[in-house]
mmCIF file of C-alpha atoms and ligand atoms in Angstrom:
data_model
loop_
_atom_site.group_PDB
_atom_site.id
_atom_site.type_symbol
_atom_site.label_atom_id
_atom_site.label_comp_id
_atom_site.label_asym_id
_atom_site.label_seq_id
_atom_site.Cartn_x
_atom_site.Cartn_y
_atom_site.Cartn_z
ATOM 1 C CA UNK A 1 103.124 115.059 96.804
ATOM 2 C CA UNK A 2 99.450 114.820 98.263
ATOM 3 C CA UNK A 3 99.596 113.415 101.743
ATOM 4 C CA UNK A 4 96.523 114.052 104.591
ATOM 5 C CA UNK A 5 96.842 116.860 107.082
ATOM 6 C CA UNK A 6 94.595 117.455 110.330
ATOM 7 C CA UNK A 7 94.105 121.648 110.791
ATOM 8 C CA UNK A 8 92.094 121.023 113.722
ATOM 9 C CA UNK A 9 89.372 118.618 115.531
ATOM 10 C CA UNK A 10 87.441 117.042 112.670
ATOM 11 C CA UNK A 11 89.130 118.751 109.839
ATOM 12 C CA UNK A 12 91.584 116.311 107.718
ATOM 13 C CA UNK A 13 92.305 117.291 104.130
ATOM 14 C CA UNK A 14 94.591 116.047 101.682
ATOM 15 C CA UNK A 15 96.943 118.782 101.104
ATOM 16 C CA UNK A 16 99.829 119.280 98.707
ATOM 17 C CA UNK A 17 103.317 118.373 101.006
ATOM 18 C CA UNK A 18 106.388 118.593 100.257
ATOM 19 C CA UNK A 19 108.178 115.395 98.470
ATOM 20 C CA UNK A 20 110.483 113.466 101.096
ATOM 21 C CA UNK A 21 113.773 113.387 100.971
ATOM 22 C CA UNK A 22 117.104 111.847 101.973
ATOM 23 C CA UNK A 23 117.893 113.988 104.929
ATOM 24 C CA UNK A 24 120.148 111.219 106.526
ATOM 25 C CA UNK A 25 122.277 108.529 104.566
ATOM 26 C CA UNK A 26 119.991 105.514 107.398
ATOM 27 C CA UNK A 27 116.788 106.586 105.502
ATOM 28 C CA UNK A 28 114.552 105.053 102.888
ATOM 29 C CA UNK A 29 112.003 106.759 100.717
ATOM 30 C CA UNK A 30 109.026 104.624 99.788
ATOM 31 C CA UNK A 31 106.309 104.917 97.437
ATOM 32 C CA UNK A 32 103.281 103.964 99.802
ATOM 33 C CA UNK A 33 100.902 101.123 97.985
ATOM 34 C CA UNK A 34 98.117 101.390 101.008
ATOM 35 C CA UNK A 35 98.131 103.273 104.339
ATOM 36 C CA UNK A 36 95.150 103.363 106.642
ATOM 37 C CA UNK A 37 93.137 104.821 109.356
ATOM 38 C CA UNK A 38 94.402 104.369 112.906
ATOM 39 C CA UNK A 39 91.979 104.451 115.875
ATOM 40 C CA UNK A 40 94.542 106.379 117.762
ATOM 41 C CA UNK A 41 94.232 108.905 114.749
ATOM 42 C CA UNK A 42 90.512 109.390 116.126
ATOM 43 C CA UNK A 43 91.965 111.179 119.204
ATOM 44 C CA UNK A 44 93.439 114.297 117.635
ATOM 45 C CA UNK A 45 90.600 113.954 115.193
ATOM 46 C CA UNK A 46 87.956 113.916 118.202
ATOM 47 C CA UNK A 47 90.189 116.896 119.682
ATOM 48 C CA UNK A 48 90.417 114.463 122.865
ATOM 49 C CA UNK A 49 94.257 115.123 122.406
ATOM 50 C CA UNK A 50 95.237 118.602 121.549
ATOM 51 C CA UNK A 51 95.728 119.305 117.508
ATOM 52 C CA UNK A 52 99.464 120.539 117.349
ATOM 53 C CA UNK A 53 98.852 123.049 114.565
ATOM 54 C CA UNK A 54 98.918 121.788 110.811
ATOM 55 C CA UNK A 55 99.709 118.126 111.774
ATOM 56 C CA UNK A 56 100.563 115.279 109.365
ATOM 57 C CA UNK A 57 98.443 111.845 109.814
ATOM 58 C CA UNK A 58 99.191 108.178 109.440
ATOM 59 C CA UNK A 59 101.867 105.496 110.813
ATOM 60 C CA UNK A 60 100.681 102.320 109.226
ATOM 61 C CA UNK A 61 102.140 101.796 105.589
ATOM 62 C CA UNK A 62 103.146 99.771 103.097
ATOM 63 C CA UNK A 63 105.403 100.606 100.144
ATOM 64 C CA UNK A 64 108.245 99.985 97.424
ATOM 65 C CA UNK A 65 111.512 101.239 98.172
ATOM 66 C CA UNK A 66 112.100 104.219 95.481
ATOM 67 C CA UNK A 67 115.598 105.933 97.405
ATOM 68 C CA UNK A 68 118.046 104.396 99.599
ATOM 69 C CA UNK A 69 120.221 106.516 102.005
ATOM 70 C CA UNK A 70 124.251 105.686 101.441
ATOM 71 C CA UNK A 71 124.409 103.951 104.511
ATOM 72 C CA UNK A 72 121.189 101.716 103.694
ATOM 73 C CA UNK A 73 122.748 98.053 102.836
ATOM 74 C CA UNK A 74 120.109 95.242 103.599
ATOM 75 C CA UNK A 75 116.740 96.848 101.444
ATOM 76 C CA UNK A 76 117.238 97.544 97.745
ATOM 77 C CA UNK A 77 115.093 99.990 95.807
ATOM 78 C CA UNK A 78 112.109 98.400 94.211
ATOM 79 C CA UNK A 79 111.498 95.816 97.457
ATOM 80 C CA UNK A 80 108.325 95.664 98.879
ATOM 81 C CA UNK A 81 108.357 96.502 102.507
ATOM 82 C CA UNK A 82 106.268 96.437 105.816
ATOM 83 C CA UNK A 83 107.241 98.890 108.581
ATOM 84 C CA UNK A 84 105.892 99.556 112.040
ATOM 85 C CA UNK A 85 105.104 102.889 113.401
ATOM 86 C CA UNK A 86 107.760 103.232 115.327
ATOM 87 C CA UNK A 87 111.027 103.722 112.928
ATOM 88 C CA UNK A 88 114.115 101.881 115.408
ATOM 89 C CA UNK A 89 117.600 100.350 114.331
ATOM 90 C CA UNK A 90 116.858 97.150 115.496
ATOM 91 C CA UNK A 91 120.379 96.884 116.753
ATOM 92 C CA UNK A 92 120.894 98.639 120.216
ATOM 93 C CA UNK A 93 120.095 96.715 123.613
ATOM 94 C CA UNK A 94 116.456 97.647 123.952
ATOM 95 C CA UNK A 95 116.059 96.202 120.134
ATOM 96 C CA UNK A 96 117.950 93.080 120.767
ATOM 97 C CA UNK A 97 115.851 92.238 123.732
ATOM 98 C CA UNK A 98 112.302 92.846 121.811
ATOM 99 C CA UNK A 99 111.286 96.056 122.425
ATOM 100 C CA UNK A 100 111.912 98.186 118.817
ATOM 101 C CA UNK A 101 109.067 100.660 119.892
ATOM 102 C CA UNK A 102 111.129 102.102 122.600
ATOM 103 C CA UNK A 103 114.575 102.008 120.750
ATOM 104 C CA UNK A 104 117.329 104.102 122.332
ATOM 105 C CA UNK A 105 117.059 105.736 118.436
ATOM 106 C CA UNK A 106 113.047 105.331 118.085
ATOM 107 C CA UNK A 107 111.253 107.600 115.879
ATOM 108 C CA UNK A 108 107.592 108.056 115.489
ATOM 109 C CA UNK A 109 106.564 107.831 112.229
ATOM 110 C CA UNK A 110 103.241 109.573 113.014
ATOM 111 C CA UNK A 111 105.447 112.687 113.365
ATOM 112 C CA UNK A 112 105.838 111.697 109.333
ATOM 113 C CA UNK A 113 102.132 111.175 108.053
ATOM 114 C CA UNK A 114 101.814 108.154 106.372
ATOM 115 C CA UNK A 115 98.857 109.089 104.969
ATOM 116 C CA UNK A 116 100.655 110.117 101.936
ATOM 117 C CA UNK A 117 102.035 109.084 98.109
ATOM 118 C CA UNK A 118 105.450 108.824 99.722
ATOM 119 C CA UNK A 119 107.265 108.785 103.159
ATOM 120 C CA UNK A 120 110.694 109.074 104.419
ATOM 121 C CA UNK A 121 111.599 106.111 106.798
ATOM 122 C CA UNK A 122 114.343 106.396 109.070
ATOM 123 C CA UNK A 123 116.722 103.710 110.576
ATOM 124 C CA UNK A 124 115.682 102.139 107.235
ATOM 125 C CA UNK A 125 117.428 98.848 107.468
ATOM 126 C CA UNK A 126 116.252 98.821 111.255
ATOM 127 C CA UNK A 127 112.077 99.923 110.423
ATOM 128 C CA UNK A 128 111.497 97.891 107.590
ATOM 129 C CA UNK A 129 110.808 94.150 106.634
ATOM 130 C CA UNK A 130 111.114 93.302 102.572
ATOM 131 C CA UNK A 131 108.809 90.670 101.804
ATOM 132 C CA UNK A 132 110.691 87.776 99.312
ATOM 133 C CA UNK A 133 109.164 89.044 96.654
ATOM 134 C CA UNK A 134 106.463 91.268 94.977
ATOM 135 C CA UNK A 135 103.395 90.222 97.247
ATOM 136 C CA UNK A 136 100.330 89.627 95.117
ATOM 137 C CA UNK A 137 97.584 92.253 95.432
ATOM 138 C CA UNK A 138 95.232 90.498 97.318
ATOM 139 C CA UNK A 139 98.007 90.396 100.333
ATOM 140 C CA UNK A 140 98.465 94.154 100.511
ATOM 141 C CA UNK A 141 95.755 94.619 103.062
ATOM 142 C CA UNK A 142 97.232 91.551 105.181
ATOM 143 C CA UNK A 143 100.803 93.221 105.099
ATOM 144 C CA UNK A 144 99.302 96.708 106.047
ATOM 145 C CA UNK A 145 97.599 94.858 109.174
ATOM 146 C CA UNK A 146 100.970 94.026 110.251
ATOM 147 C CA UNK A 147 101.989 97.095 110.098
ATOM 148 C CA UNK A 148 100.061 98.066 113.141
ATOM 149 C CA UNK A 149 97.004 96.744 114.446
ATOM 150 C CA UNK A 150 97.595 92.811 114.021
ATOM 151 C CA UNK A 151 101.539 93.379 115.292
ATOM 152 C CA UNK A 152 99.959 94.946 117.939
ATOM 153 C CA UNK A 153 97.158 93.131 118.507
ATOM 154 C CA UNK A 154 100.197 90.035 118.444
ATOM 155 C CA UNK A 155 101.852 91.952 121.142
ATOM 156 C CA UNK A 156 99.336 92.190 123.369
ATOM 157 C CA UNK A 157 98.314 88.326 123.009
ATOM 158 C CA UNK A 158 101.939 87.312 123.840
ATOM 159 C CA UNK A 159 102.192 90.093 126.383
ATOM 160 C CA UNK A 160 98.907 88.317 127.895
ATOM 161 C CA UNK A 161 101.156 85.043 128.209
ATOM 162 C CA UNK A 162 98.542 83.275 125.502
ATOM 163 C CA UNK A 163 99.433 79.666 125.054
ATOM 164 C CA UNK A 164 97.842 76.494 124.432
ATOM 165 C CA UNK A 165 94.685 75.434 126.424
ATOM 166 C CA UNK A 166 94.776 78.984 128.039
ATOM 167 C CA UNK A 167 91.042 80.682 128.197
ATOM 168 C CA UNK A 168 91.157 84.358 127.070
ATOM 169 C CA UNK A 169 89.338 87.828 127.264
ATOM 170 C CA UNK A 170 89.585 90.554 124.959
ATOM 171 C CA UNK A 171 88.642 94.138 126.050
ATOM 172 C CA UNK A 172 87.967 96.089 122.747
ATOM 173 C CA UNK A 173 86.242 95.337 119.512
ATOM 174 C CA UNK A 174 88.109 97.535 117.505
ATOM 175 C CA UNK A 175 90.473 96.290 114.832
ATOM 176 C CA UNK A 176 93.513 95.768 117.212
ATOM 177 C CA UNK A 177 90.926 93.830 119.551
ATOM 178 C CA UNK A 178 89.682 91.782 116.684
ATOM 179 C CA UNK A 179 92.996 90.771 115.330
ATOM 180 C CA UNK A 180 94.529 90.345 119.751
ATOM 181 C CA UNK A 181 91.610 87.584 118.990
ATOM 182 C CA UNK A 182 93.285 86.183 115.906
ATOM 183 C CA UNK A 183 96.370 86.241 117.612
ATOM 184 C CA UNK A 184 95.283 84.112 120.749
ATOM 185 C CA UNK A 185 93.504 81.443 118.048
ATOM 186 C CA UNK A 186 96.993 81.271 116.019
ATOM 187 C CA UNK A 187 98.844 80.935 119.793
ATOM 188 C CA UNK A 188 96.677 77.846 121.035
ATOM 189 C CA UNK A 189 93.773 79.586 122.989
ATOM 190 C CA UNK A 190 91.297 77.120 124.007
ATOM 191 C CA UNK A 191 88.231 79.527 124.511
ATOM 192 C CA UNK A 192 88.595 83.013 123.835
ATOM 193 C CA UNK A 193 85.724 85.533 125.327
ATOM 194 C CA UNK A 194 85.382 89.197 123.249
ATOM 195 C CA UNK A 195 83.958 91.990 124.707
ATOM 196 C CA UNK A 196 81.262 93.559 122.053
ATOM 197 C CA UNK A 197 78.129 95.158 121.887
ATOM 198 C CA UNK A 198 78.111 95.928 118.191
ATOM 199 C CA UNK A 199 76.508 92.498 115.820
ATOM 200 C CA UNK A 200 78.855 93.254 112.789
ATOM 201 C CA UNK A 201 81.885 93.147 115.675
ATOM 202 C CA UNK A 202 80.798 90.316 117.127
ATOM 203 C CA UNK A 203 80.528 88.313 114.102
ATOM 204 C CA UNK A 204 83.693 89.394 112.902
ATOM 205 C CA UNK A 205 85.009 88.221 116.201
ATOM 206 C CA UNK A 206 83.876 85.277 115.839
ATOM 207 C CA UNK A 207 85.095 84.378 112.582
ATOM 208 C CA UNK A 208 88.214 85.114 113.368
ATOM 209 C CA UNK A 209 88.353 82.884 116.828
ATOM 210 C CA UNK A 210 86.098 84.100 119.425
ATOM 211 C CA UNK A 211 84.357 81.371 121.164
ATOM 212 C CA UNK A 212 82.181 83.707 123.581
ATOM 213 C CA UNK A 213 80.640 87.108 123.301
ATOM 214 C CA UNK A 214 80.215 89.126 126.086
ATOM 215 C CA UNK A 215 77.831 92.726 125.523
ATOM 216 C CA UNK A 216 78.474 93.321 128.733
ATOM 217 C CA UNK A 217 81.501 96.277 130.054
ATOM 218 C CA UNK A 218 82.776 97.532 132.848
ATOM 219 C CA UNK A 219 82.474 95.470 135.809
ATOM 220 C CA UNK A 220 78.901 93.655 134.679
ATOM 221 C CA UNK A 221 81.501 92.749 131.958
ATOM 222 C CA UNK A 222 84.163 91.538 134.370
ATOM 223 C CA UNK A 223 81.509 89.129 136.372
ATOM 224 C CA UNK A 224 80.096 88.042 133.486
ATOM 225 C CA UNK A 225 83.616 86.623 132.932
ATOM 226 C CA UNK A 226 84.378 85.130 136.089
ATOM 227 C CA UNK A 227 81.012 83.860 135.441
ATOM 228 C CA UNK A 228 81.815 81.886 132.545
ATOM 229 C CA UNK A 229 85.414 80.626 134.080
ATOM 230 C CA UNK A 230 83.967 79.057 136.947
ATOM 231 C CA UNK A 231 84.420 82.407 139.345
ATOM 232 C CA UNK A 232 88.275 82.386 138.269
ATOM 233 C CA UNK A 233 88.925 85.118 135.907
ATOM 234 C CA UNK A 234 90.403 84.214 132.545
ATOM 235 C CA UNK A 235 94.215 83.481 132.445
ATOM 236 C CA UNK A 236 94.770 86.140 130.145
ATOM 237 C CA UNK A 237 93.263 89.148 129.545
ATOM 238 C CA UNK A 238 94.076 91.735 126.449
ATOM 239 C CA UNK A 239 93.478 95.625 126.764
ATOM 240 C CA UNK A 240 93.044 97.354 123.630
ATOM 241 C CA UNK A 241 91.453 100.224 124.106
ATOM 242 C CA UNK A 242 93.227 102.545 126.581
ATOM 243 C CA UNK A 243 90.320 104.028 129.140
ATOM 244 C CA UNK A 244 90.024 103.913 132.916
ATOM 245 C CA UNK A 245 87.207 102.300 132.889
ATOM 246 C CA UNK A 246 88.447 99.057 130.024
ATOM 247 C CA UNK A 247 91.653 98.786 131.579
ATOM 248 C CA UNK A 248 89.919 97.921 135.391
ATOM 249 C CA UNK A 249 87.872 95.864 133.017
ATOM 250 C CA UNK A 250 90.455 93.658 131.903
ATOM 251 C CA UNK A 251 91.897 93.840 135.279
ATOM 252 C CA UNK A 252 88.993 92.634 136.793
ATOM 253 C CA UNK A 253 88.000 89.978 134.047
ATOM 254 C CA UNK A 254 91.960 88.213 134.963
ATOM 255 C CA UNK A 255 92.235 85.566 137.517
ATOM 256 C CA UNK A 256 95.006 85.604 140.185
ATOM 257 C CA UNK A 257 97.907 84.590 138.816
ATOM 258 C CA UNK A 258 97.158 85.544 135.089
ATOM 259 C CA UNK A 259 98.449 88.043 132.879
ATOM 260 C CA UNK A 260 97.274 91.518 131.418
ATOM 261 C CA UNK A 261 98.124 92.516 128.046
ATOM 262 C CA UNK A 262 97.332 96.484 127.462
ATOM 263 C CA UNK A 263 97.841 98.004 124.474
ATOM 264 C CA UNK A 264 95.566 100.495 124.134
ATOM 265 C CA UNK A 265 97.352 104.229 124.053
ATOM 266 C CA UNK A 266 96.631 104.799 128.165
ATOM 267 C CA UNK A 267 94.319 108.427 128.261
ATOM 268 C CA UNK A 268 94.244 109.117 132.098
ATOM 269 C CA UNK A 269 94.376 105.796 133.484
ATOM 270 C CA UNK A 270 94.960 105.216 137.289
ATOM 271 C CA UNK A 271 95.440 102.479 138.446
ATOM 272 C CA UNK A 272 93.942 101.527 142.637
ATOM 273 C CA UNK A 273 97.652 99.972 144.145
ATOM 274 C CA UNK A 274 95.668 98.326 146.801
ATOM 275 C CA UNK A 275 93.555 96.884 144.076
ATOM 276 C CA UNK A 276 96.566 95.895 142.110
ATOM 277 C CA UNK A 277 98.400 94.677 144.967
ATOM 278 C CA UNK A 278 95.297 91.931 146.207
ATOM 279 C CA UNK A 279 94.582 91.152 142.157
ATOM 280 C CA UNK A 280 97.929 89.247 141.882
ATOM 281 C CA UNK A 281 97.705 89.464 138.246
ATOM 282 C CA UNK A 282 100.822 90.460 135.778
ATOM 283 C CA UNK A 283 100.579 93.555 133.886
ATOM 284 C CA UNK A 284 102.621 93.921 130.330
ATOM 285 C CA UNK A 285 101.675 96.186 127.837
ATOM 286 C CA UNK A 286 103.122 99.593 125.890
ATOM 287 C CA UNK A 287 103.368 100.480 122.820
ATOM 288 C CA UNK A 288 104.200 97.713 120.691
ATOM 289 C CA UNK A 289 107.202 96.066 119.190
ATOM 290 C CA UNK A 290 105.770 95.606 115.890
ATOM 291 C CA UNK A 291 108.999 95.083 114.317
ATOM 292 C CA UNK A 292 109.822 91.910 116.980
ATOM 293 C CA UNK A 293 107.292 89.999 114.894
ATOM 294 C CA UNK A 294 106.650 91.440 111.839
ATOM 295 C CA UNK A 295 109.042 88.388 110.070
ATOM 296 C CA UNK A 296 106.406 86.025 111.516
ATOM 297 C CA UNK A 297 103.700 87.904 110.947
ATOM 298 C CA UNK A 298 104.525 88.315 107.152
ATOM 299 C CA UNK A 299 105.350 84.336 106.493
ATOM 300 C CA UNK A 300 102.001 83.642 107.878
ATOM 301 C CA UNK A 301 100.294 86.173 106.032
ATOM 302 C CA UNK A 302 102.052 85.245 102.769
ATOM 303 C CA UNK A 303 101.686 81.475 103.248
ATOM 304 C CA UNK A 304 97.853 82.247 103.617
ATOM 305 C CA UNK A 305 98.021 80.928 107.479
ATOM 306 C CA UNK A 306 96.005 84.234 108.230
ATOM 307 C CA UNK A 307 94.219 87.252 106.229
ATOM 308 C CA UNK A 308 94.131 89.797 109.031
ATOM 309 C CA UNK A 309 92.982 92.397 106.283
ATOM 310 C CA UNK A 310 89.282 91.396 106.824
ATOM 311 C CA UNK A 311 89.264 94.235 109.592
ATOM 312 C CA UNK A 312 89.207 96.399 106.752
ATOM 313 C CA UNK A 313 85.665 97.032 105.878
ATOM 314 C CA UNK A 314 86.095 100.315 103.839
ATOM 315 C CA UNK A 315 88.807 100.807 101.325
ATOM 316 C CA UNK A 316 88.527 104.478 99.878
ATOM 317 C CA UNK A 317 90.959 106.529 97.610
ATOM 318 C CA UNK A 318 93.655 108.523 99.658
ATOM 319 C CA UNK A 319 91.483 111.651 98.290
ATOM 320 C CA UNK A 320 88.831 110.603 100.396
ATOM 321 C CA UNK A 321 90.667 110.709 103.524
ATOM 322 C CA UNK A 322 88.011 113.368 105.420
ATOM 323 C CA UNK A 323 84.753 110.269 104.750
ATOM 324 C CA UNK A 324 87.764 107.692 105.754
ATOM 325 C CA UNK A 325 87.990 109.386 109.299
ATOM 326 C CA UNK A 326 84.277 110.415 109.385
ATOM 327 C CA UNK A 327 83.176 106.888 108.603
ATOM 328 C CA UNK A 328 85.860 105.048 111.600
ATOM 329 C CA UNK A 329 84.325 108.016 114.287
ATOM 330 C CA UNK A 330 80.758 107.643 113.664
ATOM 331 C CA UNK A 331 81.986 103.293 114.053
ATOM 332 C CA UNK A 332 80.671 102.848 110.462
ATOM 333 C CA UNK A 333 83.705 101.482 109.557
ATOM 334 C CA UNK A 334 86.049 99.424 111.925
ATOM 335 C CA UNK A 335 88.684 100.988 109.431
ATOM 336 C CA UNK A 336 89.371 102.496 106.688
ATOM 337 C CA UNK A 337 92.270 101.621 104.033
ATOM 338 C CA UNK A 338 93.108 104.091 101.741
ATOM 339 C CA UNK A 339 94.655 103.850 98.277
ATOM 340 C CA UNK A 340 97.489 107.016 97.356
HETATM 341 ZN ZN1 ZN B 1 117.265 100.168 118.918
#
């Protein structure tokens, strides 16, 4: 099968893999329909985080069953299904309470590359969510939004404590950013602030719930907040970028009392404990449980609630994987879905 392949910083091809396989009777092979671009991908790409070798890309998918391991009883071949990125048997303790990313059985299905024609997907019955039936095209890039960057950017709005009349701030106006702003809208935000500098961002923000833009960062970002919130903070503030300098952003933009939601992948963050200690604020984050809501997340998307797939802005054939990362680092494209 074709499936992408980073050889080092800046140098992603689409290179001949071998087919998947059965390798334990718990796995599922799927045919994947759409698979995307990740902004974590960008980090290896950027060689900010060390290229391990011939590496394959991509956790975010969507596919058909074509194989089920002899020990796979809920999903049937030919079922459309929506994983997460982490694969987890959604039984053990740390599953039952919420948390399938950090599964006492959790496997990272970057270590995979989803960026491919097909994929083997452990813990099948765990990882994956069939949809009732065949989903009609123009939900594909909806269901692949849930597959990452909407259950995430979920995550981090309930991590946030989001709720009804609650006024929010959103650090990041990347696609996990945008849809953490969907998310507080569908959860009963009243007024919900996003951080962006870029118009095609901000607009997007906006249409999907933002009620304030803020071009501000760092701490001029933070006051411009408090500013806005009466010298309070906001109640609840999501992190979704993963930097020193957003996460005492969002730190600084949330009132005493109120809640942090990070989930942007943490690159040398350190947190001030005297700072922390006076801020009084609640800090929840991690990589996410995408699989806690993905249920939810696929009713709403399939009763037309929400169409998170607007953060797609560039849909390219999985051939053209290298101008599908090019395009997301040069910010071009807030990402890139791409078509095996
Ligand atoms: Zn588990």
């Amino acid at each position: 099968m074709r499936g992408a392949v980073l050889h080092a910083p800046g140098d992603v091809r689409l290179d001949t893999r071998d087919d998947p396989r059965i390798e334990h009777p718990t796995d599922a092979i799927i045919r994947i329909a759409a698979t995307c671009v990740c902004g974590s991908d960008l980090w290896p790409y950027r060689g900010i985080e060390a290229v391990d070798g011939p590496a394959p890309m991509g956790h975010e998918y969507v596919g058909i069953v074509e194989e089920a391991g002899a020990d796979v009883t809920i999903l049937k071949p030919g079922q459309f299904v929506v994983g997460s990125f982490f694969a987890s048997d959604n039984t053990c303790e740390i599953c039952q309470a919420g948390y399938q990313s950090r599964c006492v059985h959790a496997e990272l299905m970057g270590a995979i590359g989803t960026q491919a024609e097909y994929a083997r997907i452990p813990l099948a019955d765990g990882t994956l969510v069939a949809t009732p039936a065949m989903p009609d095209q123009k939900f594909v890039p909806s269901l692949l939004a849930a597959s990452d960057v909407l259950g995430t950017g979920w995550f981090a709005a309930v991590a946030a404590a989001v709720a009804p009349g609650k006024t929010v701030a959103v650090v990041g106006d990347g696609a996990v950013g945008l849809l953490g702003v969907l998310a507080a809208r569908e959860l009963g935000a009243e007024r919900i602030i996003a951080f962006s500098r870029h118009e095609s961002r901000q607009k997007l923000a906006r249409e999907l719930g933002a009620t304030d833009i803020v071009t501000e960062r760092g701490d001029d970002g933070a006051a411009r907040v408090k500013d806005l919130t009466g010298g309070l903070g906001a109640h609840c503030v999501i992190e979704a970028v993963g930097t020193q300098e957003s996460m005492m952003q969002a730190i600084r933009s949330t009132r005493p009392g109120g809640h942090v939601g990070y989930v942007g992948v943490s690159h040398d963050v350190t947190l001030p404990g005297d700072e922390l200690f006076f801020s009084a604020v609640h800090l929840h984050g991690g990589p996410a449980p995408v699989r806690r809501f993905l249920p939810d997340l696929i009713d709403r998307i399939l009763t037309g609630a929400i169409d998170p797939g607007t953060v797609f802005d560039l849909t390219l054939p999985l051939d053209q994987v290298a101008e599908g990362y090019k395009a997301m680092d040069e910010r071009r494209a807030i990402k890139t879905l791409l078509q095996p």
